[in-house]
Amino acid sequence: MKTPLFGAFGAPGPKHMLGAMQSIDGRMRKYGNQGEVDFCIVGVGSAGGVLLQRLARAGFSVVGLEAGPLWDTERDWVSDEAGSHKLYWNDLRITGGEHPLTLGANNSGKGVGGGSVHWAAFVPRLHPSDFRVYSEDGVGADWPICYEDLKPYYELLEREIPVSGPAYFPWGDPHGYPYGPHPMGGCGDILINGCTKLGIRVCIGGPVAILAGSHGKRPHCIYRGYCIQGCKVGAKQSTLISHVPNALEHGAEIRDSCMVSRINLARNGSSKSGTVTGVTYFDSQGHEAEQKAKAVIVCGYAIETPRLLLNSACPGFENGLANSSGTLGKYLMAQAGNVVLGRFPELIRMYKAPPAHAMTEEFYETDTKRGFARGFGIQTVGPLPIAFARQMTIAKGAWGWGMRRVMMDYNHWGAIALLGEILPWPDNRLELAAEKDKYGIPVTKVTFNLHDNDKKMIEYGKNKVMEVMSAAGAEEVVQEQRYAHLVGAARMGSDPRTSVVDGFGRTHDIPNLFVCDGSVMPTQGSANPGLTIQALAARTADYLIAQSQFGLKKGAHSSETPRIRYDLSPPDTWGKGVPHLK
Amino acid sequence: MKAKDVKPGKVIRVLDASTRPIDPATGKPLEPRAQPGYYPGYDVLSQQAFWDAATRKVVLDRVRKIPPIRFFTPDETDLFRAVCDRIIPQNDRDSDHQIVIVNFIDERLHENRLDGYRFENMPPDQKAYQLGLRAITEIAQHLYAKSFLGLTTLEQEFVLKTVHDGNPPAGHDIWKRMPVHRFWHLLVQDIVGIYYAHPYAWNEIGFGGPAYPRGYMRLENGDPEPWEVEEKRYEWEAPLGSPSADYGAIAGMSEHPGAPGQRGTH
Ligand SMILES: Cc1cc2nc3c(=O)[nH]c(=O)nc-3n(C[C@H](O)[C@H](O)[C@H](O)COP(=O)(O)OP(=O)(O)OC[C@H]3O[C@@H](n4cnc5c(N)ncnc54)[C@H](O)[C@@H]3O)c2cc1C
Ligand code: SF4
């Protein structure tokens, strides 16, 4: 057996590690659940992690309740596909409709960091047009905010997490990135070659929330390709490593393995109004407990957030909290994520390098000639053996000797994928099913149907991606249909009759109840949602901080845009990276 | 003969020439190998000292600790093992290097480890397996008037191919409770998920395996790392007449576009 110069790599030490070089120092503050805290955050995921950090740093008492564990990355994470199953939300959900979505490993995480633990970390921004889809195309919805409202937060988060990518990203609102682009892997080369042959602009080496240079206590990427299994290195951002350590230093408490089962409400007499008082949850031992808070912010993902609000129905709020509009659980979206696989005569070895490292947004905007509204992007992916074998069961219908044969050629295959905008539709929804989980909470039933515009977009987009794959020199091209990135289902809007929250995430119905995660998105564009989710969280934090002086239970004090708190970024944010445009 | 041509009720006999892949040069079956595939001499486990301890434990446990059977009955276990042997045939591997599959799926079902969802028209996974195995027995009886275990490997493949193709000639009351193509998916996705999680399979396909804390450095042009090996291809053909050697869409996929991929990518 070959051994490293200084012997085999040993077992992790006693410290709680967050990446190869960062650890949690000092003890976590404990508020206990006797008193009332300022803020209770349900779910410390992509949005929840950013929010927790901001609010703690601004001096508030804040408790984050997280259904999954507070990971020690050295002890808990592995460089292994099958061994990473525990990163996902694997509890039962029921899926149906004409085009049922697969859930679990295909969409959401459980544990501090949430979906940012297993995301591929592509971080494009939305385009300015995404905020006015209804005005421009007569489909979907408009956002109550515009691109300029979010732009400073995009810029802020791109530095905080931080993002590596080209100095000039040409689509949407053109901009550059603080860290330089990554080297190419096999799938990136395929995308570049294919796009170049067809005259399609393509951008390489990002934008990804993966370090191209070291940053604070985080080393840069080692190109091991296990991003979706959680980055043990700490090169790929998750809020667990970018924001949570700073939140804890500033006195935030994370109660992990605690599943919130309902949000409690004090009703104003017999009216249809009230304020929330806190939440009820099951702690890690399965005991029921309560946490009181001046305000509750639900950050549980586009499925668990509406589920919790629906399950918190009570007198006066029979259809669930914050659901006077009847839109809670509706307008759920997923992006079309068809994976196109190509076999090349030469070797590719696509398991090396981060799966996310090159993309094009050339087809992002509406082009009436194509016969459908909105568009799609094309991105690299890099399925490891199990994912690839499963794709082959679908893309080629492989099994038996055929499966063995195509898998022996794994190193000759490359993969790129569609990322297409599916529009928000009311019949794409989630509801509570009759079946219950181990806590007695009804499980979610998700219903999903593609509509005409969606089908046309997928057909066109899929063919375009296959064309790129062929142009790159693939001798055989197949594809697997897939959906990615659930968002929506508690959408923001200016009209309380047709939306759940306002432009800052405050529910229209209950002044001190907020939603902050992907579920507030009214449309989704064809950019991966993670950066937008974290940017929205930073913006909601600024709003909460500004409003808190007036008392959150009273409702919005003024609709003025809050000051952007550049002083609340985690350490290591400023003065880093390479000079960039703009 | 294609499974599609099989008339319900008609008993067909397929000559079991060989269960092993064939060397096209000689027309003879290939000898079983410790390591099939195009990367002779490549041994991912030889690199285990370069892996982090948590990963090493997970991978080595997979090789060394085979979980006991707790969910399937003994009869179901035998039947399911034969089914796994056809979905991922291992007749080209010598007996010391076969990858155990049934026990790991049994463990998942015993521990009720889910993938996070269930299709609305599917029973729970455990029930789906029990029903599916019953249906496979019925198809074998219907086509060959024998138990599945009593069939030749090629006959077994023909039975499974009817499920793959979405036109099983028997088990109709079962398929009313569970769409054929959904069961096929559950089955193949589980089985390939176990096989390709094993370091022997990584050797076979030339996958670099765990790479923390060392990382990879040769990212482009399919270049091997210093500790990986070059590809050395050889020709082989599936056993004569094997229906699984051909690729073909899973039936029902076009009418029911409802079998999207399960694994996240981007
Ligand atoms: C394989 C894969 C690759 C991806 N790649 C990308 C990518 O490249 N780029 C990108 O932008 N996006 C990507 N995504 C999507 C991205 O991960 C999600 O969009 C994002 O994490 C969602 O953020 P969120 O804050 O809405 O929810 P999450 O990050 O999922 O956080 C929700 C948290 O709340 C907790 N929670 C839920 N309910 C409760 C409760 N009742 N009590 C207590 N805690 C609760 C959960 O455990 C979880 O930790 C990918 C997703 C997958 C599956
Ligand atoms: S490829 Fe880079 S970012 Fe991805 S897991 Fe490996 S080190 Fe982390």
mmCIF file with all atom_site columns, N, CA, C and O in Angstrom, chain A residues 157-189:
data_model
loop_
_atom_site.group_PDB
_atom_site.id
_atom_site.type_symbol
_atom_site.label_atom_id
_atom_site.label_alt_id
_atom_site.label_comp_id
_atom_site.label_asym_id
_atom_site.label_entity_id
_atom_site.label_seq_id
_atom_site.pdbx_PDB_ins_code
_atom_site.Cartn_x
_atom_site.Cartn_y
_atom_site.Cartn_z
_atom_site.occupancy
_atom_site.B_iso_or_equiv
_atom_site.pdbx_formal_charge
_atom_site.auth_seq_id
_atom_site.auth_comp_id
_atom_site.auth_asym_id
_atom_site.auth_atom_id
_atom_site.pdbx_PDB_model_num
ATOM 1   N N  . LEU A 1 157 ? -22.521 40.029 -1.180  1.00 0.00 ? 157 LEU A N  1
ATOM 2   C CA . LEU A 1 157 ? -22.392 38.585 -0.977  1.00 0.00 ? 157 LEU A CA 1
ATOM 3   C C  . LEU A 1 157 ? -21.303 37.992 -1.858  1.00 0.00 ? 157 LEU A C  1
ATOM 4   O O  . LEU A 1 157 ? -20.633 37.043 -1.466  1.00 0.00 ? 157 LEU A O  1
ATOM 5   N N  . GLU A 1 158 ? -21.133 38.538 -3.048  1.00 0.00 ? 158 GLU A N  1
ATOM 6   C CA . GLU A 1 158 ? -20.065 38.022 -3.922  1.00 0.00 ? 158 GLU A CA 1
ATOM 7   C C  . GLU A 1 158 ? -18.700 38.191 -3.262  1.00 0.00 ? 158 GLU A C  1
ATOM 8   O O  . GLU A 1 158 ? -17.770 37.451 -3.561  1.00 0.00 ? 158 GLU A O  1
ATOM 9   N N  . ARG A 1 159 ? -18.599 39.164 -2.365  1.00 0.00 ? 159 ARG A N  1
ATOM 10  C CA . ARG A 1 159 ? -17.337 39.336 -1.634  1.00 0.00 ? 159 ARG A CA 1
ATOM 11  C C  . ARG A 1 159 ? -17.304 38.507 -0.359  1.00 0.00 ? 159 ARG A C  1
ATOM 12  O O  . ARG A 1 159 ? -16.263 38.048 0.065   1.00 0.00 ? 159 ARG A O  1
ATOM 13  N N  . GLU A 1 160 ? -18.465 38.321 0.253   1.00 0.00 ? 160 GLU A N  1
ATOM 14  C CA . GLU A 1 160 ? -18.490 37.603 1.528   1.00 0.00 ? 160 GLU A CA 1
ATOM 15  C C  . GLU A 1 160 ? -18.287 36.105 1.349   1.00 0.00 ? 160 GLU A C  1
ATOM 16  O O  . GLU A 1 160 ? -17.691 35.453 2.205   1.00 0.00 ? 160 GLU A O  1
ATOM 17  N N  . ILE A 1 161 ? -18.818 35.558 0.228   1.00 0.00 ? 161 ILE A N  1
ATOM 18  C CA . ILE A 1 161 ? -18.823 34.082 0.216   1.00 0.00 ? 161 ILE A CA 1
ATOM 19  C C  . ILE A 1 161 ? -17.567 33.452 -0.376  1.00 0.00 ? 161 ILE A C  1
ATOM 20  O O  . ILE A 1 161 ? -17.338 32.290 -0.033  1.00 0.00 ? 161 ILE A O  1
ATOM 21  N N  . PRO A 1 162 ? -16.583 33.997 -0.932  1.00 0.00 ? 162 PRO A N  1
ATOM 22  C CA . PRO A 1 162 ? -16.660 34.947 -2.021  1.00 0.00 ? 162 PRO A CA 1
ATOM 23  C C  . PRO A 1 162 ? -16.661 34.183 -3.334  1.00 0.00 ? 162 PRO A C  1
ATOM 24  O O  . PRO A 1 162 ? -16.462 32.980 -3.347  1.00 0.00 ? 162 PRO A O  1
ATOM 25  N N  . VAL A 1 163 ? -16.826 34.918 -4.441  1.00 0.00 ? 163 VAL A N  1
ATOM 26  C CA . VAL A 1 163 ? -17.035 34.280 -5.739  1.00 0.00 ? 163 VAL A CA 1
ATOM 27  C C  . VAL A 1 163 ? -15.793 34.384 -6.628  1.00 0.00 ? 163 VAL A C  1
ATOM 28  O O  . VAL A 1 163 ? -15.168 35.435 -6.713  1.00 0.00 ? 163 VAL A O  1
ATOM 29  N N  . SER A 1 164 ? -15.453 33.276 -7.262  1.00 0.00 ? 164 SER A N  1
ATOM 30  C CA . SER A 1 164 ? -14.407 33.259 -8.280  1.00 0.00 ? 164 SER A CA 1
ATOM 31  C C  . SER A 1 164 ? -15.078 33.239 -9.646  1.00 0.00 ? 164 SER A C  1
ATOM 32  O O  . SER A 1 164 ? -16.062 32.535 -9.834  1.00 0.00 ? 164 SER A O  1
ATOM 33  N N  . GLY A 1 165 ? -14.515 33.975 -10.562 1.00 0.00 ? 165 GLY A N  1
ATOM 34  C CA . GLY A 1 165 ? -15.120 34.003 -11.892 1.00 0.00 ? 165 GLY A CA 1
ATOM 35  C C  . GLY A 1 165 ? -14.385 34.972 -12.775 1.00 0.00 ? 165 GLY A C  1
ATOM 36  O O  . GLY A 1 165 ? -13.350 35.532 -12.374 1.00 0.00 ? 165 GLY A O  1
ATOM 37  N N  . PRO A 1 166 ? -14.926 35.163 -13.973 1.00 0.00 ? 166 PRO A N  1
ATOM 38  C CA . PRO A 1 166 ? -14.236 36.033 -14.920 1.00 0.00 ? 166 PRO A CA 1
ATOM 39  C C  . PRO A 1 166 ? -14.246 37.502 -14.480 1.00 0.00 ? 166 PRO A C  1
ATOM 40  O O  . PRO A 1 166 ? -15.095 37.905 -13.693 1.00 0.00 ? 166 PRO A O  1
ATOM 41  N N  . ALA A 1 167 ? -13.308 38.257 -14.990 1.00 0.00 ? 167 ALA A N  1
ATOM 42  C CA . ALA A 1 167 ? -13.254 39.687 -14.700 1.00 0.00 ? 167 ALA A CA 1
ATOM 43  C C  . ALA A 1 167 ? -14.416 40.408 -15.366 1.00 0.00 ? 167 ALA A C  1
ATOM 44  O O  . ALA A 1 167 ? -14.826 41.476 -14.934 1.00 0.00 ? 167 ALA A O  1
ATOM 45  N N  . TYR A 1 168 ? -14.954 39.807 -16.419 1.00 0.00 ? 168 TYR A N  1
ATOM 46  C CA . TYR A 1 168 ? -16.089 40.420 -17.091 1.00 0.00 ? 168 TYR A CA 1
ATOM 47  C C  . TYR A 1 168 ? -17.119 39.359 -17.423 1.00 0.00 ? 168 TYR A C  1
ATOM 48  O O  . TYR A 1 168 ? -16.885 38.468 -18.242 1.00 0.00 ? 168 TYR A O  1
ATOM 49  N N  . PHE A 1 169 ? -18.249 39.446 -16.753 1.00 0.00 ? 169 PHE A N  1
ATOM 50  C CA . PHE A 1 169 ? -19.357 38.524 -17.002 1.00 0.00 ? 169 PHE A CA 1
ATOM 51  C C  . PHE A 1 169 ? -20.361 39.297 -17.856 1.00 0.00 ? 169 PHE A C  1
ATOM 52  O O  . PHE A 1 169 ? -20.905 40.304 -17.411 1.00 0.00 ? 169 PHE A O  1
ATOM 53  N N  . PRO A 1 170 ? -20.589 38.881 -19.097 1.00 0.00 ? 170 PRO A N  1
ATOM 54  C CA . PRO A 1 170 ? -21.234 39.776 -20.064 1.00 0.00 ? 170 PRO A CA 1
ATOM 55  C C  . PRO A 1 170 ? -22.759 39.811 -20.048 1.00 0.00 ? 170 PRO A C  1
ATOM 56  O O  . PRO A 1 170 ? -23.348 40.648 -20.719 1.00 0.00 ? 170 PRO A O  1
ATOM 57  N N  . TRP A 1 171 ? -23.428 38.924 -19.301 1.00 0.00 ? 171 TRP A N  1
ATOM 58  C CA . TRP A 1 171 ? -24.881 38.851 -19.437 1.00 0.00 ? 171 TRP A CA 1
ATOM 59  C C  . TRP A 1 171 ? -25.603 39.611 -18.327 1.00 0.00 ? 171 TRP A C  1
ATOM 60  O O  . TRP A 1 171 ? -25.023 39.848 -17.270 1.00 0.00 ? 171 TRP A O  1
ATOM 61  N N  . GLY A 1 172 ? -26.876 39.901 -18.555 1.00 0.00 ? 172 GLY A N  1
ATOM 62  C CA . GLY A 1 172 ? -27.668 40.630 -17.556 1.00 0.00 ? 172 GLY A CA 1
ATOM 63  C C  . GLY A 1 172 ? -27.048 41.989 -17.337 1.00 0.00 ? 172 GLY A C  1
ATOM 64  O O  . GLY A 1 172 ? -26.823 42.750 -18.275 1.00 0.00 ? 172 GLY A O  1
ATOM 65  N N  . ASP A 1 173 ? -26.779 42.322 -16.088 1.00 0.00 ? 173 ASP A N  1
ATOM 66  C CA . ASP A 1 173 ? -26.062 43.545 -15.757 1.00 0.00 ? 173 ASP A CA 1
ATOM 67  C C  . ASP A 1 173 ? -24.576 43.154 -15.685 1.00 0.00 ? 173 ASP A C  1
ATOM 68  O O  . ASP A 1 173 ? -24.157 42.529 -14.712 1.00 0.00 ? 173 ASP A O  1
ATOM 69  N N  . PRO A 1 174 ? -23.797 43.467 -16.713 1.00 0.00 ? 174 PRO A N  1
ATOM 70  C CA . PRO A 1 174 ? -22.416 42.946 -16.742 1.00 0.00 ? 174 PRO A CA 1
ATOM 71  C C  . PRO A 1 174 ? -21.630 43.362 -15.507 1.00 0.00 ? 174 PRO A C  1
ATOM 72  O O  . PRO A 1 174 ? -21.788 44.464 -14.984 1.00 0.00 ? 174 PRO A O  1
ATOM 73  N N  . HIS A 1 175 ? -20.798 42.455 -15.012 1.00 0.00 ? 175 HIS A N  1
ATOM 74  C CA . HIS A 1 175 ? -20.021 42.731 -13.803 1.00 0.00 ? 175 HIS A CA 1
ATOM 75  C C  . HIS A 1 175 ? -18.830 41.791 -13.771 1.00 0.00 ? 175 HIS A C  1
ATOM 76  O O  . HIS A 1 175 ? -18.720 40.883 -14.590 1.00 0.00 ? 175 HIS A O  1
ATOM 77  N N  . GLY A 1 176 ? -17.929 42.025 -12.801 1.00 0.00 ? 176 GLY A N  1
ATOM 78  C CA . GLY A 1 176 ? -16.762 41.152 -12.647 1.00 0.00 ? 176 GLY A CA 1
ATOM 79  C C  . GLY A 1 176 ? -16.749 40.534 -11.260 1.00 0.00 ? 176 GLY A C  1
ATOM 80  O O  . GLY A 1 176 ? -17.564 40.880 -10.407 1.00 0.00 ? 176 GLY A O  1
ATOM 81  N N  . TYR A 1 177 ? -15.821 39.617 -11.029 1.00 0.00 ? 177 TYR A N  1
ATOM 82  C CA . TYR A 1 177 ? -15.796 38.895 -9.755  1.00 0.00 ? 177 TYR A CA 1
ATOM 83  C C  . TYR A 1 177 ? -14.499 39.136 -8.985  1.00 0.00 ? 177 TYR A C  1
ATOM 84  O O  . TYR A 1 177 ? -13.441 39.329 -9.589  1.00 0.00 ? 177 TYR A O  1
ATOM 85  N N  . PRO A 1 178 ? -14.588 39.073 -7.654  1.00 0.00 ? 178 PRO A N  1
ATOM 86  C CA . PRO A 1 178 ? -13.414 39.408 -6.838  1.00 0.00 ? 178 PRO A CA 1
ATOM 87  C C  . PRO A 1 178 ? -12.256 38.409 -6.934  1.00 0.00 ? 178 PRO A C  1
ATOM 88  O O  . PRO A 1 178 ? -11.108 38.814 -6.782  1.00 0.00 ? 178 PRO A O  1
ATOM 89  N N  . TYR A 1 179 ? -12.541 37.133 -7.136  1.00 0.00 ? 179 TYR A N  1
ATOM 90  C CA . TYR A 1 179 ? -11.454 36.162 -7.259  1.00 0.00 ? 179 TYR A CA 1
ATOM 91  C C  . TYR A 1 179 ? -11.395 35.657 -8.708  1.00 0.00 ? 179 TYR A C  1
ATOM 92  O O  . TYR A 1 179 ? -12.415 35.555 -9.377  1.00 0.00 ? 179 TYR A O  1
ATOM 93  N N  . GLY A 1 180 ? -10.188 35.327 -9.149  1.00 0.00 ? 180 GLY A N  1
ATOM 94  C CA . GLY A 1 180 ? -9.986  34.938 -10.548 1.00 0.00 ? 180 GLY A CA 1
ATOM 95  C C  . GLY A 1 180 ? -10.644 33.613 -10.886 1.00 0.00 ? 180 GLY A C  1
ATOM 96  O O  . GLY A 1 180 ? -11.044 32.862 -10.001 1.00 0.00 ? 180 GLY A O  1
ATOM 97  N N  . PRO A 1 181 ? -10.770 33.325 -12.176 1.00 0.00 ? 181 PRO A N  1
ATOM 98  C CA . PRO A 1 181 ? -11.444 32.092 -12.609 1.00 0.00 ? 181 PRO A CA 1
ATOM 99  C C  . PRO A 1 181 ? -10.629 30.834 -12.291 1.00 0.00 ? 181 PRO A C  1
ATOM 100 O O  . PRO A 1 181 ? -9.416  30.888 -12.139 1.00 0.00 ? 181 PRO A O  1
ATOM 101 N N  . HIS A 1 182 ? -11.324 29.722 -12.199 1.00 0.00 ? 182 HIS A N  1
ATOM 102 C CA . HIS A 1 182 ? -10.668 28.430 -11.936 1.00 0.00 ? 182 HIS A CA 1
ATOM 103 C C  . HIS A 1 182 ? -10.124 27.831 -13.226 1.00 0.00 ? 182 HIS A C  1
ATOM 104 O O  . HIS A 1 182 ? -10.621 28.135 -14.312 1.00 0.00 ? 182 HIS A O  1
ATOM 105 N N  . PRO A 1 183 ? -9.154  26.917 -13.094 1.00 0.00 ? 183 PRO A N  1
ATOM 106 C CA . PRO A 1 183 ? -8.724  26.171 -14.274 1.00 0.00 ? 183 PRO A CA 1
ATOM 107 C C  . PRO A 1 183 ? -9.860  25.274 -14.763 1.00 0.00 ? 183 PRO A C  1
ATOM 108 O O  . PRO A 1 183 ? -10.793 24.980 -14.011 1.00 0.00 ? 183 PRO A O  1
ATOM 109 N N  . MET A 1 184 ? -9.772  24.868 -16.002 1.00 0.00 ? 184 MET A N  1
ATOM 110 C CA . MET A 1 184 ? -10.817 24.053 -16.601 1.00 0.00 ? 184 MET A CA 1
ATOM 111 C C  . MET A 1 184 ? -10.617 22.574 -16.299 1.00 0.00 ? 184 MET A C  1
ATOM 112 O O  . MET A 1 184 ? -9.505  22.081 -16.204 1.00 0.00 ? 184 MET A O  1
ATOM 113 N N  . GLY A 1 185 ? -11.750 21.861 -16.210 1.00 0.00 ? 185 GLY A N  1
ATOM 114 C CA . GLY A 1 185 ? -11.730 20.410 -16.183 1.00 0.00 ? 185 GLY A CA 1
ATOM 115 C C  . GLY A 1 185 ? -12.322 19.907 -17.497 1.00 0.00 ? 185 GLY A C  1
ATOM 116 O O  . GLY A 1 185 ? -12.654 20.706 -18.384 1.00 0.00 ? 185 GLY A O  1
ATOM 117 N N  . GLY A 1 186 ? -12.509 18.608 -17.602 1.00 0.00 ? 186 GLY A N  1
ATOM 118 C CA . GLY A 1 186 ? -12.963 17.999 -18.856 1.00 0.00 ? 186 GLY A CA 1
ATOM 119 C C  . GLY A 1 186 ? -14.292 18.544 -19.351 1.00 0.00 ? 186 GLY A C  1
ATOM 120 O O  . GLY A 1 186 ? -14.448 18.851 -20.541 1.00 0.00 ? 186 GLY A O  1
ATOM 121 N N  . CYS A 1 187 ? -15.267 18.697 -18.466 1.00 0.00 ? 187 CYS A N  1
ATOM 122 C CA . CYS A 1 187 ? -16.592 19.143 -18.923 1.00 0.00 ? 187 CYS A CA 1
ATOM 123 C C  . CYS A 1 187 ? -16.555 20.612 -19.321 1.00 0.00 ? 187 CYS A C  1
ATOM 124 O O  . CYS A 1 187 ? -17.275 21.036 -20.233 1.00 0.00 ? 187 CYS A O  1
ATOM 125 N N  . GLY A 1 188 ? -15.722 21.405 -18.641 1.00 0.00 ? 188 GLY A N  1
ATOM 126 C CA . GLY A 1 188 ? -15.571 22.805 -19.017 1.00 0.00 ? 188 GLY A CA 1
ATOM 127 C C  . GLY A 1 188 ? -15.006 22.915 -20.430 1.00 0.00 ? 188 GLY A C  1
ATOM 128 O O  . GLY A 1 188 ? -15.474 23.713 -21.245 1.00 0.00 ? 188 GLY A O  1
ATOM 129 N N  . ASP A 1 189 ? -14.006 22.097 -20.717 1.00 0.00 ? 189 ASP A N  1
ATOM 130 C CA . ASP A 1 189 ? -13.426 22.113 -22.064 1.00 0.00 ? 189 ASP A CA 1
ATOM 131 C C  . ASP A 1 189 ? -14.468 21.745 -23.120 1.00 0.00 ? 189 ASP A C  1
ATOM 132 O O  . ASP A 1 189 ? -14.507 22.320 -24.208 1.00 0.00 ? 189 ASP A O  1
#
